[in-house]
Amino acid sequence: MRDVVVMKFGGSCLRNSDGIRQLVNIVSKEERAVVVVSALSGVTDRILDTVTGHLSEKRIESVISFLRERHISLLSEVSSQNACSEGRRAVDRLLRHMERLLYGVYYTRELTPRTRATLLSFGERLSSHIVASALSTAGLPSRVFEADSLGIVTDTDYENATADLQATRKLAGRKLSAVISKGITPVITGFFGRDRSYNITLLGRNGTDYSASIIAYAINSTRLVIWKDVDGFLTADPSLVPGAKLIDEISYDEAAELSYFGAEVLHPKAVDPARMGNIGIRIMNIANASSQGTLITSSKKETIGVVKSVSCLKNLSILRVYVTGGGYTSGTISGISGYLGRAGVNIISATTSQTCIAFLLRTEDIVRSSDALAPLVSHGLDKVETEKGVALLCAVGEGLGRTRGIAARVFGAIASAGVNVGMMSAGASTAAYHFTVSMRDLETAARAVHTVFFGG
Ligand code: ASP
Ligand code: MG
């Protein structure tokens, strides 16, 4: 199945009937394609909002009727009568199921991560039928596959699962190849999979990119296209740096670092299956299909300036943990990070000295982190301090860690802009280094670094 193209369509492409027609148009140009879909735009957020808040009969009725109205009206706009009534039956069946689950949560007053994951999977289950219905209406035979019954197998992390690529290839790869050979276009739900015991697991927010990459690996395809509403990876966040330019080509490592450090173009894990299967990922803009977008491949072309992009993460905080003699004692970092990990806190970056270990965290995780470490204060820990209002800037480029003078140019630009650098980290990857500035200085700092490498 090397020549079959796997196409992922994000929620922003599935906003209205124009978006779905555009999708059909794109898919109809391909000889053989697999379609992987997100939920309709805004749907996952709406479900999340419902299950996060206080449930009541009224809230359940309101979300179910919102979802019914949204999906049925779009379905009737994009499908023939026949396809429409088939799609409608599927939507009704799914909503009945979802409503029962919500009542289960309401009556038991218990929402486990497992049930939450199951509830959140309904956005993609619903949208897949609309897309399949629109494709059949256009004369393209298609069939919906829900990721759990198809066999997207993962570990048991309900909110941020990792795929078992070999198990998935065995199960899903085989089924899909048989269907594709018959000239049918599979329409597959993104965002979730299942563990070995058939529990639904989510692949993280915006996880459909990852789903699509897993599926491309499973069918042995070499082509993955991610359709969204931006042109691709840019040289900076355009909301901070108006002169940001599109990057034509980027390596797997560069894409992974940029995705991890703030570029919201691709799910950071989507790179892993692609790397293993040597799959080229092309990011394309559904609203600007004439642009070639960004191609992500294994080729490690080092550009002349070396830095390819400057990305940023906002709303971070630094947690400083003071440990007298910490630098001399073995196990200090693992002990503290163990506490943070068990509290569900994701450490973005860390630096250490003899007296203090500094962790860079999301501000929303700060209270949980200090609470988690509270029992350790005066039992080995001297004190814990937090600094809010921090942003991270990350310079990414293949070979950056091996090239003389890059750090001097980056920090020279920051210093000339009159901005102070907080934590910094270099050397972990040869393709990236990052440092913090205060949120107030973010825009100035981002523009200063961008100007050095890409002009004004
Ligand atoms: N619908 C999910 C989300 O909004 C997954 C995705 O869109 O990729 O996070
Ligand atoms: Mg989304």
Coordinates of C-alpha atoms and ligand atoms in Angstrom, one line a residue:
M1 CA 0.0 0.0 0.0
R2 CA 3.0 2.3 -0.5
D3 CA 1.2 4.6 -2.9
V4 CA -2.0 5.0 -0.9
V5 CA -2.3 8.5 0.5
V6 CA -3.5 8.9 4.0
M7 CA -5.3 12.2 4.5
K8 CA -6.2 13.7 7.8
F9 CA -8.9 16.4 8.0
G10 CA -8.9 18.5 11.1
G11 CA -11.9 20.1 12.8
S12 CA -11.2 23.4 11.1
C13 CA -11.8 21.7 7.7
L14 CA -15.1 20.3 9.0
R15 CA -16.7 23.5 10.0
N16 CA -19.5 23.7 7.4
S17 CA -20.7 22.2 4.1
D18 CA -18.1 24.2 2.1
G19 CA -15.4 22.5 4.1
I20 CA -16.8 19.0 3.5
R21 CA -17.3 19.7 -0.2
Q22 CA -13.7 20.8 -0.4
L23 CA -12.7 17.5 1.3
V24 CA -14.7 15.5 -1.2
N25 CA -13.0 17.4 -4.0
I26 CA -9.5 16.7 -2.6
V27 CA -10.2 13.0 -2.0
S28 CA -11.8 12.5 -5.4
K29 CA -8.5 13.5 -7.1
E30 CA -6.6 10.6 -5.5
E31 CA -6.5 7.2 -7.0
R32 CA -6.5 5.5 -3.6
A33 CA -7.0 7.3 -0.3
V34 CA -7.6 6.7 3.4
V35 CA -9.4 9.5 5.2
V36 CA -8.9 10.2 8.9
V37 CA -11.2 12.7 10.5
S38 CA -11.4 14.9 13.6
A39 CA -14.6 15.9 15.3
L40 CA -16.5 18.8 13.7
S41 CA -15.0 22.1 14.8
G42 CA -15.9 22.9 18.4
V43 CA -17.5 19.6 19.2
T44 CA -14.7 18.1 21.4
D45 CA -14.6 21.3 23.4
R46 CA -18.4 21.2 23.9
I47 CA -18.3 17.6 25.1
L48 CA -15.4 18.4 27.4
D49 CA -17.2 21.4 28.8
T50 CA -20.3 19.3 29.5
V51 CA -18.4 16.5 31.3
T52 CA -16.1 18.9 33.2
G53 CA -19.0 21.0 34.6
H54 CA -21.7 19.9 37.0
L55 CA -24.0 17.5 35.1
S56 CA -27.7 17.8 35.2
E57 CA -30.6 16.5 33.1
K58 CA -30.8 19.9 31.5
R59 CA -27.2 19.9 30.5
I60 CA -27.4 16.4 29.1
E61 CA -30.4 17.3 27.0
S62 CA -28.8 20.5 25.8
V63 CA -25.6 18.8 24.7
I64 CA -27.4 16.0 23.0
S65 CA -29.8 18.3 21.1
F66 CA -26.9 20.6 20.2
L67 CA -24.9 17.6 18.7
R68 CA -28.0 16.2 16.9
E69 CA -28.8 19.6 15.3
R70 CA -25.2 20.2 14.3
H71 CA -24.7 16.8 12.7
I72 CA -28.0 16.3 11.1
S73 CA -28.2 19.7 9.5
L74 CA -24.7 19.3 8.0
L75 CA -25.5 15.8 6.9
S76 CA -28.5 16.9 5.0
E77 CA -26.6 19.7 3.3
V78 CA -23.8 17.4 2.0
S79 CA -25.6 14.1 1.2
S80 CA -28.2 12.6 -1.1
Q81 CA -31.4 11.4 0.4
N82 CA -30.3 7.8 0.6
A83 CA -26.9 8.5 2.1
C84 CA -28.5 11.0 4.4
S85 CA -31.0 8.5 6.0
E86 CA -28.2 6.0 6.5
G87 CA -26.1 8.7 8.1
R88 CA -29.0 9.8 10.2
R89 CA -29.5 6.3 11.6
A90 CA -25.8 6.2 12.6
V91 CA -26.0 9.6 14.3
D92 CA -29.1 8.7 16.2
R93 CA -27.6 5.4 17.4
L94 CA -24.4 7.2 18.5
L95 CA -26.3 9.9 20.3
R96 CA -28.5 7.4 22.1
H97 CA -25.4 5.6 23.3
M98 CA -23.8 8.8 24.4
E99 CA -26.9 10.0 26.2
R100 CA -27.0 6.8 28.2
L101 CA -23.4 7.1 29.2
L102 CA -24.0 10.7 30.4
Y103 CA -26.9 9.6 32.5
G104 CA -24.7 6.9 33.9
V105 CA -22.3 9.6 35.0
Y106 CA -25.1 11.8 36.3
Y107 CA -26.7 9.1 38.4
T108 CA -23.5 7.5 39.8
R109 CA -21.8 11.0 40.3
E110 CA -18.6 9.4 39.2
L111 CA -16.6 10.3 36.2
T112 CA -13.5 8.1 35.7
P113 CA -10.8 8.9 33.2
R114 CA -11.9 5.8 31.4
T115 CA -15.5 7.1 31.0
R116 CA -14.3 10.5 30.1
A117 CA -12.2 9.1 27.3
T118 CA -15.2 7.1 26.0
L119 CA -17.5 10.2 26.0
L120 CA -14.9 12.3 24.2
S121 CA -14.6 9.7 21.5
F122 CA -18.1 10.5 20.2
G123 CA -17.1 13.7 18.4
E124 CA -15.1 11.7 15.9
R125 CA -17.6 8.8 15.7
L126 CA -20.2 11.3 14.7
S127 CA -18.2 13.3 12.2
S128 CA -17.0 10.2 10.3
H129 CA -20.5 9.4 9.2
I130 CA -21.0 12.8 7.7
V131 CA -17.8 12.6 5.7
A132 CA -18.6 9.0 4.5
S133 CA -22.1 10.1 3.5
A134 CA -20.7 13.1 1.5
L135 CA -18.2 10.8 -0.2
S136 CA -20.8 8.3 -1.2
T137 CA -23.0 11.0 -2.5
A138 CA -20.2 12.1 -4.8
G139 CA -20.0 8.5 -6.1
L140 CA -16.9 7.5 -4.0
P141 CA -17.7 4.3 -2.2
S142 CA -16.6 4.7 1.4
R143 CA -16.9 2.9 4.7
V144 CA -16.7 4.2 8.3
F145 CA -14.2 2.5 10.7
E146 CA -14.3 3.4 14.3
A147 CA -10.8 3.2 15.7
D148 CA -11.6 0.8 18.6
S149 CA -13.2 -1.9 16.5
L150 CA -10.7 -1.3 13.7
G151 CA -7.8 -2.1 16.1
I152 CA -5.8 1.1 16.8
V153 CA -4.2 -0.5 19.8
T154 CA -2.6 1.7 22.5
D155 CA -1.3 1.5 26.1
T156 CA -3.7 2.3 28.9
D157 CA -3.0 6.0 29.4
Y158 CA -6.6 7.2 29.0
E159 CA -5.8 10.8 28.1
N160 CA -2.5 10.6 26.4
A161 CA -2.1 7.1 25.0
T162 CA 0.8 5.9 22.9
A163 CA 0.1 3.5 20.0
D164 CA 1.3 -0.1 19.8
L165 CA 2.4 0.2 16.2
Q166 CA 3.0 -3.5 15.6
A167 CA -0.3 -4.7 17.1
T168 CA -2.1 -2.0 15.1
R169 CA -0.4 -2.9 11.9
K170 CA -1.5 -6.6 12.4
L171 CA -5.1 -5.8 13.1
A172 CA -6.0 -2.5 11.4
G173 CA -3.4 -2.7 8.6
R174 CA -4.8 -6.0 7.4
K175 CA -8.5 -4.9 7.5
L176 CA -7.8 -1.6 5.7
S177 CA -5.7 -3.2 3.0
A178 CA -8.5 -5.6 2.1
V179 CA -11.0 -2.7 1.9
I180 CA -8.7 -0.4 -0.1
S181 CA -8.0 -3.1 -2.6
K182 CA -11.8 -3.3 -3.4
G183 CA -11.7 0.4 -4.3
I184 CA -13.4 1.6 -1.1
T185 CA -12.2 4.7 0.8
P186 CA -12.0 4.0 4.5
V187 CA -13.1 6.9 6.7
I188 CA -11.5 6.4 10.1
T189 CA -12.2 8.2 13.4
G190 CA -9.1 10.0 14.7
F191 CA -8.3 11.0 18.3
F192 CA -8.7 7.7 20.1
G193 CA -7.8 4.1 20.1
R194 CA -8.3 1.2 22.5
D195 CA -6.0 -0.7 24.9
R196 CA -5.6 -4.5 24.9
S197 CA -8.7 -4.8 27.1
Y198 CA -10.8 -2.8 24.7
N199 CA -10.9 0.3 26.9
I200 CA -11.2 3.5 24.9
T201 CA -8.0 5.7 25.2
L202 CA -7.5 9.2 23.9
L203 CA -4.3 10.2 22.0
G204 CA -4.2 13.7 23.5
R205 CA -5.8 17.0 22.2
N206 CA -5.4 17.3 18.5
G207 CA -4.6 13.6 18.5
T208 CA -6.0 13.0 15.0
D209 CA -2.6 13.9 13.5
Y210 CA -1.1 11.1 15.5
S211 CA -4.0 8.7 14.5
A212 CA -3.3 9.5 10.8
S213 CA 0.4 8.8 11.2
I214 CA -0.3 5.5 13.0
I215 CA -2.7 4.5 10.2
A216 CA -0.1 5.4 7.5
Y217 CA 2.4 3.2 9.3
A218 CA -0.2 0.4 9.7
I219 CA -0.9 0.2 5.9
N220 CA 2.7 0.8 4.9
S221 CA 2.0 4.0 3.1
T222 CA 4.7 6.6 2.5
R223 CA 2.4 9.6 2.0
L224 CA 0.5 11.4 4.7
V225 CA -1.2 14.7 4.2
I226 CA -2.5 16.7 7.1
W227 CA -5.2 19.2 6.0
K228 CA -5.8 22.1 8.3
D229 CA -6.4 25.9 8.3
V230 CA -2.8 27.1 8.3
D231 CA -0.2 26.8 5.5
G232 CA 2.3 24.8 7.5
F233 CA 5.2 25.4 9.8
L234 CA 6.3 29.0 9.9
T235 CA 9.5 30.7 10.9
A236 CA 7.7 32.1 14.0
D237 CA 4.3 32.4 15.5
P238 CA 2.7 35.0 13.2
S239 CA 0.6 36.5 16.0
L240 CA 3.9 37.6 17.6
V241 CA 6.1 38.1 14.5
P242 CA 4.1 39.5 11.5
G243 CA 6.9 38.8 9.1
A244 CA 6.9 35.0 9.8
K245 CA 7.4 33.0 6.6
L246 CA 6.4 29.5 5.5
I247 CA 9.0 26.7 5.8
D248 CA 9.0 24.4 2.7
E249 CA 10.8 21.5 4.2
I250 CA 11.7 20.4 7.7
S251 CA 13.2 17.2 9.3
Y252 CA 11.4 14.9 11.7
D253 CA 13.4 16.2 14.6
E254 CA 12.8 19.8 13.8
A255 CA 9.0 19.1 13.5
A256 CA 9.0 17.2 16.8
E257 CA 10.9 20.0 18.7
L258 CA 8.7 22.8 17.2
S259 CA 5.6 20.9 18.0
Y260 CA 6.7 20.2 21.6
F261 CA 7.7 23.8 22.1
G262 CA 4.6 25.5 21.0
A263 CA 4.0 25.4 17.2
E264 CA 0.4 24.2 17.1
V265 CA 0.7 22.8 13.6
L266 CA 1.2 19.1 14.3
H267 CA 0.7 16.8 17.3
P268 CA 4.2 16.1 18.7
K269 CA 3.8 12.3 18.6
A270 CA 2.7 12.3 15.0
V271 CA 6.3 12.3 14.0
D272 CA 7.1 8.9 15.6
P273 CA 5.2 6.5 13.4
A274 CA 6.2 8.6 10.3
R275 CA 9.9 8.3 11.2
M276 CA 9.6 4.6 11.7
G277 CA 7.8 4.0 8.4
N278 CA 9.8 6.7 6.5
I279 CA 6.5 8.4 5.7
G280 CA 6.6 12.0 4.3
I281 CA 4.2 14.2 6.1
R282 CA 2.8 17.2 4.2
I283 CA 0.9 19.9 6.0
M284 CA -1.6 21.6 3.7
N285 CA -4.1 24.4 4.1
I286 CA -7.6 23.6 3.0
A287 CA -8.3 27.2 2.4
N288 CA -5.2 27.7 0.3
A289 CA -4.6 24.4 -1.5
S290 CA -2.4 26.0 -4.1
S291 CA 0.4 26.5 -1.5
Q292 CA 2.7 23.5 -1.3
G293 CA 2.7 23.7 2.5
T294 CA 5.5 22.1 4.6
L295 CA 7.0 18.7 3.9
I296 CA 8.4 16.8 6.9
T297 CA 10.9 14.1 6.0
S298 CA 14.0 12.3 7.2
S299 CA 16.2 14.5 5.1
K300 CA 18.3 16.6 7.4
K301 CA 19.1 19.6 5.2
E302 CA 20.9 22.2 7.3
T303 CA 20.0 25.6 6.0
I304 CA 22.6 28.4 5.8
G305 CA 21.3 30.3 8.8
V306 CA 20.7 27.0 10.7
V307 CA 17.8 28.3 12.8
K308 CA 14.7 27.4 10.9
S309 CA 12.1 28.6 13.3
V310 CA 11.5 30.3 16.6
S311 CA 8.5 28.9 18.5
C312 CA 7.1 29.9 21.9
L313 CA 5.1 28.6 24.8
K314 CA 3.1 31.0 26.8
N315 CA 1.7 31.0 30.4
L316 CA 4.4 29.1 32.1
S317 CA 5.8 29.2 35.5
I318 CA 9.1 28.3 37.1
L319 CA 9.1 26.1 40.2
R320 CA 12.3 26.5 42.1
V321 CA 13.0 23.7 44.6
Y322 CA 15.8 24.5 47.0
V323 CA 17.8 21.6 48.4
T324 CA 21.0 22.2 50.3
G325 CA 23.7 20.1 48.8
G326 CA 21.2 18.8 46.2
G327 CA 23.9 18.7 43.6
Y328 CA 26.0 16.3 45.6
T329 CA 23.3 13.9 46.6
S330 CA 22.3 11.2 44.2
G331 CA 18.6 10.7 43.5
T332 CA 17.4 14.2 44.3
I333 CA 16.1 15.0 40.9
S334 CA 14.5 11.6 40.4
G335 CA 12.9 11.9 43.8
I336 CA 11.3 15.3 43.2
S337 CA 10.3 14.6 39.6
G338 CA 8.7 11.4 40.8
Y339 CA 6.4 13.3 43.1
L340 CA 5.5 15.7 40.3
G341 CA 4.9 12.8 37.9
R342 CA 2.6 11.1 40.3
A343 CA 0.6 14.3 40.7
G344 CA 0.1 14.3 36.9
V345 CA 2.4 17.2 36.2
N346 CA 4.3 17.3 33.0
I347 CA 7.7 18.9 33.3
I348 CA 8.5 21.0 30.2
S349 CA 12.1 21.6 31.1
A350 CA 14.5 21.5 34.1
T351 CA 17.8 22.9 35.1
T352 CA 19.8 22.2 38.1
S353 CA 22.6 23.6 40.4
Q354 CA 24.1 22.7 43.7
T355 CA 21.4 24.5 45.7
C356 CA 18.4 24.6 43.5
I357 CA 16.5 22.7 40.9
A358 CA 14.3 24.7 38.6
F359 CA 11.3 23.1 36.8
L360 CA 9.5 24.8 34.0
L361 CA 5.8 24.0 34.2
R362 CA 2.5 25.1 32.9
T363 CA 1.0 27.8 35.2
E364 CA -2.1 25.7 35.6
D365 CA 0.1 22.9 37.2
I366 CA 1.7 25.1 39.8
V367 CA -0.7 24.7 42.7
R368 CA -0.8 20.9 42.2
S369 CA 3.0 20.8 42.0
S370 CA 3.6 22.8 45.2
D371 CA 1.0 20.7 47.0
A372 CA 2.7 17.5 45.8
L373 CA 6.0 18.7 47.2
A374 CA 4.7 20.2 50.4
P375 CA 5.3 17.0 52.5
L376 CA 9.0 17.1 51.5
V377 CA 9.6 20.6 52.8
S378 CA 11.8 20.4 55.9
H379 CA 12.3 16.7 55.1
G380 CA 15.2 17.3 52.8
L381 CA 13.7 20.2 50.9
D382 CA 14.5 23.7 52.1
K383 CA 11.8 25.6 50.3
V384 CA 9.8 25.8 47.1
E385 CA 9.3 29.1 45.2
T386 CA 7.2 29.9 42.2
E387 CA 7.7 32.5 39.5
K388 CA 4.7 33.1 37.3
G389 CA 4.3 35.1 34.0
V390 CA 7.0 33.2 32.1
A391 CA 7.2 32.4 28.4
L392 CA 9.6 30.0 26.6
L393 CA 11.3 30.7 23.3
C394 CA 12.8 27.9 21.4
A395 CA 15.2 28.1 18.4
V396 CA 15.0 25.1 16.2
G397 CA 17.2 24.0 13.4
E398 CA 19.0 20.8 12.4
G399 CA 22.7 21.0 13.4
L400 CA 22.2 24.0 15.6
G401 CA 24.0 22.3 18.5
R402 CA 27.0 21.6 16.3
T403 CA 27.4 25.1 14.8
R404 CA 29.6 27.7 16.3
G405 CA 28.2 31.2 17.0
I406 CA 24.4 30.4 16.9
A407 CA 23.9 30.9 20.7
A408 CA 25.9 34.2 20.6
R409 CA 23.6 35.5 17.8
V410 CA 20.4 34.4 19.6
F411 CA 21.4 35.8 23.0
G412 CA 23.1 38.9 21.4
A413 CA 19.7 39.7 19.8
I414 CA 17.9 39.2 23.1
A415 CA 20.4 41.4 25.0
S416 CA 20.2 44.2 22.4
A417 CA 16.5 44.2 22.8
G418 CA 16.9 44.8 26.5
V419 CA 15.3 41.5 27.5
N420 CA 16.5 39.4 30.4
V421 CA 16.9 35.6 30.0
G422 CA 15.7 33.3 32.8
M423 CA 16.2 29.6 32.5
M424 CA 18.0 28.2 29.5
S425 CA 18.7 24.8 28.2
A426 CA 20.9 23.6 25.3
G427 CA 22.5 20.4 24.3
A428 CA 19.7 18.0 25.0
S429 CA 18.9 18.0 21.3
T430 CA 21.3 19.1 18.6
A431 CA 18.2 20.5 16.8
A432 CA 16.9 22.9 19.5
Y433 CA 17.6 25.1 22.4
H434 CA 15.3 27.1 24.5
F435 CA 15.2 29.8 27.1
T436 CA 12.6 31.7 29.1
V437 CA 11.8 35.4 29.2
S438 CA 9.0 37.1 31.0
M439 CA 5.6 37.1 29.3
R440 CA 5.8 40.9 29.0
D441 CA 9.0 40.6 26.9
L442 CA 7.9 37.7 24.7
E443 CA 6.9 39.7 21.7
T444 CA 10.1 41.8 21.7
A445 CA 12.3 38.8 22.2
A446 CA 10.6 36.7 19.5
R447 CA 10.9 39.5 17.0
A448 CA 14.5 40.2 17.9
V449 CA 15.6 36.6 17.4
H450 CA 13.5 36.3 14.2
T451 CA 15.1 39.4 12.7
V452 CA 18.6 38.1 13.2
F453 CA 17.9 34.9 11.2
F454 CA 15.2 35.9 8.8
G455 CA 15.4 39.7 8.5
G456 CA 12.7 42.1 9.5
Ligands
ASP1 N1 -11.2 16.4 18.3 C1 -10.0 16.2 19.0 C2 -9.6 17.6 19.6 O1 -10.2 18.6 19.3 C3 -8.9 15.6 18.2 C4 -8.5 16.4 17.0 O2 -9.1 17.3 16.6 O3 -7.4 16.0 16.5 O4 -8.6 17.6 20.3
MG2 MG -9.3 19.7 17.0

